[in-house]
Amino acid sequence: TEFSPRAGIVIKPFRNYAFSAVFCYGESFDPNTALRFGGGIIDPEIGRTFEGGFAYEFSDGLFGASVTAFDIELENVPVLFIEPCSLHSTVKSCGGEVSLKGAVTSNLDLIANYTYVDSEIGEADGFLGPSVGEPRFGVPKHAFSLLASYRFRNGSPLEGLTLTGAVQYHSARLANNSRTILNVLRPAIELDPLLRFDVSGTYKLNDRVTIEAGVQNLLDEVNILPSAVFGLGRPDIRRTVFAALSVDF
């Protein structure tokens, strides 16, 4: 057993303004199941997180913005799986996030998010020694997303229809981390930036029946995602068309 304390405080200094400040501290304890080289199970993952930020809403909640900074340190993190064993290390991450949301019109809503993460491998087992100082695999330094939703309101011939578009971008990141296996240095592999567009639409026939259709990866971009297994990348989905019918009983 392990005691993992968490605490947070929300400060609202102005009664008549929707401004707030949030500060949090937490610790985590997560048992590992992966085996280590040489035998035995990797020690439980232990984490410590500091987070603080500010949020503000105006125009009666129609628009909002938030800024958050964080500092995270994790120990005994599995970073590369070579069945049946795993390599592990200490990982430190710090960064920030900026979020904006707003009802541009009575029909159009936008949500934008930007995240910056500076991650670094600290102490590592002997196989991962060359990776010390590298970013953790799979973690982009810059990530951006934008979601737009347009709803046809009462009185429109298309009342009940909602159109949604989304774009996400990840900067270049590592597919794996440098490691030494059988006295051979295996350098890190860098993946190209990811760019993906998704579109969809939902239409409510009535209170019980909804139709949804859309296209994932609209431009059919070839994106490679990180994968912990053998430190190799895996392909993201190619252009995919889907449709669904849901009925509430």
mmCIF file of N, CA and C in Angstrom, residues 37 41 48 139-140 171 181 191 203 229:
data_model
loop_
_atom_site.group_PDB
_atom_site.id
_atom_site.type_symbol
_atom_site.label_atom_id
_atom_site.label_comp_id
_atom_site.label_asym_id
_atom_site.label_seq_id
_atom_site.Cartn_x
_atom_site.Cartn_y
_atom_site.Cartn_z
ATOM 1 N N PHE A 37 14.841 -6.431 -17.334
ATOM 2 C CA PHE A 37 15.938 -7.293 -17.741
ATOM 3 C C PHE A 37 16.682 -7.760 -16.489
ATOM 4 N N ILE A 41 9.925 -7.744 -11.458
ATOM 5 C CA ILE A 41 8.997 -6.750 -11.998
ATOM 6 C C ILE A 41 9.516 -5.354 -11.682
ATOM 7 N N ARG A 48 5.066 12.844 -9.065
ATOM 8 C CA ARG A 48 4.837 14.076 -8.326
ATOM 9 C C ARG A 48 4.462 15.162 -9.330
ATOM 10 N N VAL A 139 6.400 12.102 -27.091
ATOM 11 C CA VAL A 139 5.904 13.355 -26.523
ATOM 12 C C VAL A 139 6.336 14.514 -27.412
ATOM 13 N N PRO A 140 5.403 15.137 -28.138
ATOM 14 C CA PRO A 140 5.793 16.290 -28.973
ATOM 15 C C PRO A 140 6.024 17.523 -28.117
ATOM 16 N N SER A 171 4.264 18.424 -33.313
ATOM 17 C CA SER A 171 5.590 18.628 -33.869
ATOM 18 C C SER A 171 6.353 17.303 -33.879
ATOM 19 N N ILE A 181 21.737 -2.324 -26.732
ATOM 20 C CA ILE A 181 21.295 -3.718 -26.664
ATOM 21 C C ILE A 181 22.405 -4.598 -27.217
ATOM 22 N N LEU A 191 10.202 10.964 -35.608
ATOM 23 C CA LEU A 191 9.040 10.904 -36.488
ATOM 24 C C LEU A 191 8.735 12.297 -37.044
ATOM 25 N N TYR A 203 -27.200 14.540 -37.415
ATOM 26 C CA TYR A 203 -28.532 15.062 -37.700
ATOM 27 C C TYR A 203 -29.541 14.337 -36.823
ATOM 28 N N VAL A 229 6.294 -0.779 -28.297
ATOM 29 C CA VAL A 229 6.759 -2.125 -28.606
ATOM 30 C C VAL A 229 7.938 -2.059 -29.574
#
